[in-house]
Amino acid sequence: MISRLCATEGVSDDEAAELSMALLFAGHETTVVQIGLTAVLLMGNPEQWQSLVDDPALVPNAIEETLRASRRGGGVLPRYARTDLEIGSVTVKAGELVLLEIGASNHDPDVFTDPDRVDVNRSGANHLAFGRGARYCLGAPLARIELQTVFTQLVSRFPTMQLAVDTRELTLRPDSLAGGLTELPVQWR
Ligand code: HEM
């Protein structure tokens, strides 16, 4: 795709570089990171993994639930208020920066009962992992296809797969904006 962008007449070098950066970060890295986080959430809760092994038709639901559950904080979306507004007891003035915390909303106990529990049977469709409104993630349908494909394959081809280390030993990459796991050791019989 990047080669084709570069070869397209009328696309300047700067545009090609900018689009390539967007594709690699927004389009590639986010999904790679999510595959790792989803794997940890499912294998870290072996009964949830087993539910998918027993019934792979649950995978699409499991992907929504893990998108919800894996956003625990730090994923703030910046916005500037266009007008003065009241949120709860806070007054936000026009022009002020507001940081919207996706992780908090995805763990709102008023919306998701027992929000810290991963439950592949839960309907997690209300999550905000892809944002909301005008800036809703353009690649959400593609990310969903990729995640569903990966985990449909993994549970059918490696049904006995499990984490090879305790989740407390896992570390996050410090050198990447999207975060993600440094490594994810697994084993199977
Ligand atoms: C699991 C994977 C992904 C996650 C968690 C994710 C998350 C997000 C979030 C939260 C936003 C909203 C940002 C905001 O409101 O400021 C967003 C926007 C966006 N995402 Fe994704 N994304 C993922 C995959 C992808 C993929 C695969 C693509 C492209 C192929 C993509 C392209 C974009 C673009 C272009 C925007 C900006 C949309 C706009 O501002 O109109 N994303 N993404």
mmCIF file of C-alpha atoms and ligand atoms in Angstrom:
data_model
loop_
_atom_site.group_PDB
_atom_site.id
_atom_site.type_symbol
_atom_site.label_atom_id
_atom_site.label_comp_id
_atom_site.label_asym_id
_atom_site.label_seq_id
_atom_site.Cartn_x
_atom_site.Cartn_y
_atom_site.Cartn_z
ATOM 1 C CA MET A 1 0.000 0.000 0.000
ATOM 2 C CA ILE A 2 2.821 2.394 0.881
ATOM 3 C CA SER A 3 4.564 1.562 -2.417
ATOM 4 C CA ARG A 4 1.371 2.374 -4.283
ATOM 5 C CA LEU A 5 0.968 5.634 -2.376
ATOM 6 C CA CYS A 6 4.518 6.647 -3.323
ATOM 7 C CA ALA A 7 3.916 5.706 -6.956
ATOM 8 C CA THR A 8 0.649 7.641 -7.222
ATOM 9 C CA GLU A 9 0.925 10.842 -9.206
ATOM 10 C CA GLY A 10 -0.285 13.878 -7.303
ATOM 11 C CA VAL A 11 0.606 12.430 -3.875
ATOM 12 C CA SER A 12 3.528 14.488 -2.549
ATOM 13 C CA ASP A 13 6.367 12.950 -0.521
ATOM 14 C CA ASP A 14 5.066 14.700 2.592
ATOM 15 C CA GLU A 15 1.555 13.343 2.048
ATOM 16 C CA ALA A 16 2.874 9.817 1.421
ATOM 17 C CA ALA A 17 4.983 9.993 4.603
ATOM 18 C CA GLU A 18 2.090 11.343 6.667
ATOM 19 C CA LEU A 19 -0.354 8.724 5.423
ATOM 20 C CA SER A 20 2.204 5.944 5.941
ATOM 21 C CA MET A 21 2.745 7.081 9.508
ATOM 22 C CA ALA A 22 -1.013 7.096 10.099
ATOM 23 C CA LEU A 23 -1.358 3.641 8.591
ATOM 24 C CA LEU A 24 1.472 2.187 10.639
ATOM 25 C CA PHE A 25 0.405 3.753 13.905
ATOM 26 C CA ALA A 26 -3.403 4.036 13.766
ATOM 27 C CA GLY A 27 -3.864 1.078 11.434
ATOM 28 C CA HIS A 28 -1.203 -1.452 12.375
ATOM 29 C CA GLU A 29 0.268 -0.891 15.819
ATOM 30 C CA THR A 30 -3.083 -0.423 17.575
ATOM 31 C CA THR A 31 -4.324 -3.785 16.378
ATOM 32 C CA VAL A 32 -1.045 -5.575 17.121
ATOM 33 C CA VAL A 33 -1.173 -4.196 20.667
ATOM 34 C CA GLN A 34 -4.810 -5.230 21.029
ATOM 35 C CA ILE A 35 -4.055 -8.810 19.928
ATOM 36 C CA GLY A 36 -1.566 -9.099 22.814
ATOM 37 C CA LEU A 37 -3.916 -7.544 25.378
ATOM 38 C CA THR A 38 -6.808 -9.740 24.244
ATOM 39 C CA ALA A 39 -4.631 -12.844 24.533
ATOM 40 C CA VAL A 40 -3.642 -11.919 28.099
ATOM 41 C CA LEU A 41 -7.225 -11.251 29.152
ATOM 42 C CA LEU A 42 -8.465 -14.539 27.691
ATOM 43 C CA MET A 43 -5.585 -16.806 28.737
ATOM 44 C CA GLY A 44 -5.325 -15.035 32.096
ATOM 45 C CA ASN A 45 -8.932 -16.146 32.655
ATOM 46 C CA PRO A 46 -8.688 -19.773 31.472
ATOM 47 C CA GLU A 47 -12.421 -20.425 31.897
ATOM 48 C CA GLN A 48 -13.074 -17.628 29.376
ATOM 49 C CA TRP A 49 -10.566 -19.110 26.933
ATOM 50 C CA GLN A 50 -12.255 -22.499 27.383
ATOM 51 C CA SER A 51 -15.659 -20.944 26.633
ATOM 52 C CA LEU A 52 -14.304 -19.875 23.231
ATOM 53 C CA VAL A 53 -12.730 -23.273 22.594
ATOM 54 C CA ASP A 54 -16.106 -24.866 23.353
ATOM 55 C CA ASP A 55 -18.040 -22.328 21.297
ATOM 56 C CA PRO A 56 -15.997 -20.303 18.771
ATOM 57 C CA ALA A 57 -19.192 -18.490 17.753
ATOM 58 C CA LEU A 58 -18.606 -16.442 20.928
ATOM 59 C CA VAL A 59 -15.415 -14.914 19.485
ATOM 60 C CA PRO A 60 -17.017 -11.703 18.092
ATOM 61 C CA ASN A 61 -18.592 -11.042 21.491
ATOM 62 C CA ALA A 62 -15.316 -11.845 23.236
ATOM 63 C CA ILE A 63 -13.537 -9.292 21.045
ATOM 64 C CA GLU A 64 -15.970 -6.544 22.120
ATOM 65 C CA GLU A 65 -15.643 -7.570 25.764
ATOM 66 C CA THR A 66 -11.844 -7.559 25.643
ATOM 67 C CA LEU A 67 -11.793 -4.214 23.808
ATOM 68 C CA ARG A 68 -13.850 -2.909 26.722
ATOM 69 C CA ALA A 69 -11.915 -4.611 29.506
ATOM 70 C CA SER A 70 -8.409 -3.903 28.191
ATOM 71 C CA ARG A 71 -8.902 -0.117 28.231
ATOM 72 C CA ARG A 72 -8.224 0.510 31.887
ATOM 73 C CA GLY A 73 -6.801 3.989 31.836
ATOM 74 C CA GLY A 74 -4.246 6.171 30.150
ATOM 75 C CA GLY A 75 -6.170 6.206 26.896
ATOM 76 C CA VAL A 76 -7.279 9.812 27.022
ATOM 77 C CA LEU A 77 -8.854 11.542 24.035
ATOM 78 C CA PRO A 78 -8.135 15.280 23.961
ATOM 79 C CA ARG A 79 -10.909 17.715 23.037
ATOM 80 C CA TYR A 80 -11.391 21.491 23.263
ATOM 81 C CA ALA A 81 -14.766 22.771 24.455
ATOM 82 C CA ARG A 82 -16.544 24.832 21.801
ATOM 83 C CA THR A 83 -18.897 26.434 24.299
ATOM 84 C CA ASP A 84 -19.109 26.807 28.067
ATOM 85 C CA LEU A 85 -20.592 23.645 29.541
ATOM 86 C CA GLU A 86 -21.373 21.920 32.818
ATOM 87 C CA ILE A 87 -20.355 18.312 33.402
ATOM 88 C CA GLY A 88 -21.480 17.061 36.780
ATOM 89 C CA SER A 89 -20.383 19.814 39.156
ATOM 90 C CA VAL A 90 -17.574 21.046 36.898
ATOM 91 C CA THR A 91 -17.781 24.105 34.658
ATOM 92 C CA VAL A 92 -15.754 23.867 31.464
ATOM 93 C CA LYS A 93 -15.134 27.139 29.650
ATOM 94 C CA ALA A 94 -15.090 27.441 25.863
ATOM 95 C CA GLY A 95 -11.594 26.753 24.550
ATOM 96 C CA GLU A 96 -10.497 24.689 27.549
ATOM 97 C CA LEU A 97 -8.857 21.319 27.090
ATOM 98 C CA VAL A 98 -10.878 18.301 28.206
ATOM 99 C CA LEU A 99 -9.272 14.863 28.472
ATOM 100 C CA LEU A 100 -11.800 12.077 27.970
ATOM 101 C CA GLU A 101 -10.782 8.895 29.780
ATOM 102 C CA ILE A 102 -11.902 5.870 27.747
ATOM 103 C CA GLY A 103 -10.766 3.367 30.364
ATOM 104 C CA ALA A 104 -12.921 4.904 33.086
ATOM 105 C CA SER A 105 -16.047 4.860 30.915
ATOM 106 C CA ASN A 106 -15.374 1.271 29.879
ATOM 107 C CA HIS A 107 -15.256 0.352 33.564
ATOM 108 C CA ASP A 108 -18.255 2.389 34.641
ATOM 109 C CA PRO A 109 -20.122 0.153 37.121
ATOM 110 C CA ASP A 110 -23.393 1.907 36.233
ATOM 111 C CA VAL A 111 -23.056 0.567 32.698
ATOM 112 C CA PHE A 112 -21.108 -2.674 33.180
ATOM 113 C CA THR A 113 -21.885 -4.834 36.184
ATOM 114 C CA ASP A 114 -18.697 -5.987 37.911
ATOM 115 C CA PRO A 115 -16.626 -4.103 35.306
ATOM 116 C CA ASP A 116 -13.228 -5.613 36.180
ATOM 117 C CA ARG A 117 -14.470 -9.127 35.400
ATOM 118 C CA VAL A 118 -13.842 -10.428 31.875
ATOM 119 C CA ASP A 119 -16.923 -12.248 30.633
ATOM 120 C CA VAL A 120 -17.075 -13.323 26.992
ATOM 121 C CA ASN A 121 -20.834 -13.753 27.334
ATOM 122 C CA ARG A 122 -21.313 -10.139 28.411
ATOM 123 C CA SER A 123 -22.633 -7.702 25.888
ATOM 124 C CA GLY A 124 -19.800 -5.149 25.763
ATOM 125 C CA ALA A 125 -21.134 -3.375 22.690
ATOM 126 C CA ASN A 126 -21.453 -0.047 24.534
ATOM 127 C CA HIS A 127 -17.714 0.290 25.039
ATOM 128 C CA LEU A 128 -15.789 3.362 23.880
ATOM 129 C CA ALA A 129 -12.550 1.621 22.874
ATOM 130 C CA PHE A 130 -12.920 3.048 19.352
ATOM 131 C CA GLY A 131 -14.019 6.472 20.551
ATOM 132 C CA ARG A 132 -17.391 8.003 19.768
ATOM 133 C CA GLY A 133 -19.063 10.544 17.544
ATOM 134 C CA ALA A 134 -17.455 12.433 14.689
ATOM 135 C CA ARG A 135 -13.955 11.044 15.309
ATOM 136 C CA TYR A 136 -15.058 7.425 15.770
ATOM 137 C CA CYS A 137 -12.272 5.070 14.688
ATOM 138 C CA LEU A 138 -12.241 4.822 10.907
ATOM 139 C CA GLY A 139 -10.577 1.418 11.082
ATOM 140 C CA ALA A 140 -12.893 -0.178 13.663
ATOM 141 C CA PRO A 141 -14.495 -2.599 11.139
ATOM 142 C CA LEU A 142 -11.043 -3.704 9.940
ATOM 143 C CA ALA A 143 -9.704 -4.049 13.495
ATOM 144 C CA ARG A 144 -12.742 -6.181 14.380
ATOM 145 C CA ILE A 145 -12.204 -8.441 11.369
ATOM 146 C CA GLU A 146 -8.509 -8.844 12.228
ATOM 147 C CA LEU A 147 -9.127 -9.566 15.914
ATOM 148 C CA GLN A 148 -11.960 -11.993 15.189
ATOM 149 C CA THR A 149 -9.846 -13.824 12.610
ATOM 150 C CA VAL A 150 -6.840 -14.138 14.917
ATOM 151 C CA PHE A 151 -8.800 -15.481 17.875
ATOM 152 C CA THR A 152 -11.059 -17.772 15.835
ATOM 153 C CA GLN A 153 -7.850 -19.349 14.498
ATOM 154 C CA LEU A 154 -6.026 -19.429 17.838
ATOM 155 C CA VAL A 155 -8.778 -21.147 19.818
ATOM 156 C CA SER A 156 -9.340 -23.785 17.139
ATOM 157 C CA ARG A 157 -5.667 -24.453 16.307
ATOM 158 C CA PHE A 158 -4.211 -24.095 19.817
ATOM 159 C CA PRO A 159 -7.075 -24.992 22.171
ATOM 160 C CA THR A 160 -4.693 -25.855 25.041
ATOM 161 C CA MET A 161 -2.699 -22.635 24.782
ATOM 162 C CA GLN A 162 -1.993 -20.940 28.110
ATOM 163 C CA LEU A 163 0.257 -18.261 29.556
ATOM 164 C CA ALA A 164 3.745 -19.545 30.352
ATOM 165 C CA VAL A 165 4.353 -16.859 33.001
ATOM 166 C CA ASP A 166 2.331 -15.173 35.696
ATOM 167 C CA THR A 167 0.527 -12.076 34.381
ATOM 168 C CA ARG A 168 2.370 -10.020 37.041
ATOM 169 C CA GLU A 169 5.633 -10.780 35.200
ATOM 170 C CA LEU A 170 4.403 -9.234 31.949
ATOM 171 C CA THR A 171 5.766 -5.790 31.099
ATOM 172 C CA LEU A 172 4.547 -3.025 28.790
ATOM 173 C CA ARG A 173 6.683 -1.457 26.103
ATOM 174 C CA PRO A 174 7.928 1.959 27.249
ATOM 175 C CA ASP A 175 9.063 3.005 23.754
ATOM 176 C CA SER A 176 5.745 2.956 21.953
ATOM 177 C CA LEU A 177 2.836 5.399 22.060
ATOM 178 C CA ALA A 178 0.334 2.566 21.718
ATOM 179 C CA GLY A 179 1.939 0.656 24.609
ATOM 180 C CA GLY A 180 1.582 -3.080 24.231
ATOM 181 C CA LEU A 181 3.358 -6.022 25.762
ATOM 182 C CA THR A 182 7.121 -6.430 25.544
ATOM 183 C CA GLU A 183 6.585 -10.164 25.075
ATOM 184 C CA LEU A 184 3.914 -12.766 25.765
ATOM 185 C CA PRO A 185 5.333 -16.222 26.517
ATOM 186 C CA VAL A 186 2.764 -18.993 25.943
ATOM 187 C CA GLN A 187 2.779 -22.783 25.947
ATOM 188 C CA TRP A 188 0.523 -25.587 24.739
ATOM 189 C CA ARG A 189 0.424 -29.351 25.000
HETATM 190 C C1 HEM B 1 -7.877 -2.352 18.140
HETATM 191 C C2 HEM B 1 -7.479 -1.470 17.255
HETATM 192 C C3 HEM B 1 -7.827 -0.006 17.304
HETATM 193 C C4 HEM B 1 -8.168 0.788 18.370
HETATM 194 C C5 HEM B 1 -8.298 0.400 19.850
HETATM 195 C C6 HEM B 1 -8.414 2.117 17.837
HETATM 196 C C7 HEM B 1 -8.810 3.207 18.602
HETATM 197 C C8 HEM B 1 -9.165 4.434 18.076
HETATM 198 C C9 HEM B 1 -9.752 5.510 18.843
HETATM 199 C C10 HEM B 1 -10.064 5.487 20.341
HETATM 200 C C11 HEM B 1 -9.969 6.542 17.984
HETATM 201 C C12 HEM B 1 -10.625 7.884 18.326
HETATM 202 C C13 HEM B 1 -9.615 8.981 18.549
HETATM 203 C C14 HEM B 1 -10.295 10.276 18.963
HETATM 204 O O1 HEM B 1 -11.509 10.317 19.140
HETATM 205 O O2 HEM B 1 -9.580 11.258 19.151
HETATM 206 C C15 HEM B 1 -9.489 6.125 16.686
HETATM 207 C C16 HEM B 1 -9.502 6.925 15.564
HETATM 208 C C17 HEM B 1 -8.982 6.522 14.338
HETATM 209 N N1 HEM B 1 -8.544 5.265 13.994
HETATM 210 FE FE1 HEM B 1 -8.463 3.677 15.209
HETATM 211 N N2 HEM B 1 -8.201 2.099 16.492
HETATM 212 C C18 HEM B 1 -7.855 0.829 16.108
HETATM 213 C C19 HEM B 1 -7.590 0.383 14.832
HETATM 214 C C20 HEM B 1 -7.541 1.168 13.701
HETATM 215 C C21 HEM B 1 -7.253 0.705 12.360
HETATM 216 C C22 HEM B 1 -7.019 -0.754 11.983
HETATM 217 C C23 HEM B 1 -7.241 1.809 11.554
HETATM 218 C C24 HEM B 1 -6.995 1.941 10.066
HETATM 219 C C25 HEM B 1 -6.809 0.955 9.233
HETATM 220 C C26 HEM B 1 -7.545 2.956 12.384
HETATM 221 C C27 HEM B 1 -7.641 4.249 11.937
HETATM 222 C C28 HEM B 1 -8.122 5.306 12.677
HETATM 223 C C29 HEM B 1 -8.290 6.653 12.148
HETATM 224 C C30 HEM B 1 -7.940 7.118 10.747
HETATM 225 C C31 HEM B 1 -8.838 7.415 13.192
HETATM 226 C C32 HEM B 1 -9.198 8.903 13.171
HETATM 227 C C33 HEM B 1 -10.647 9.064 12.770
HETATM 228 C C34 HEM B 1 -11.040 10.534 12.699
HETATM 229 O O3 HEM B 1 -10.459 11.355 13.420
HETATM 230 O O4 HEM B 1 -11.941 10.853 11.925
HETATM 231 N N3 HEM B 1 -7.727 2.526 13.680
HETATM 232 N N4 HEM B 1 -9.033 4.828 16.759
#
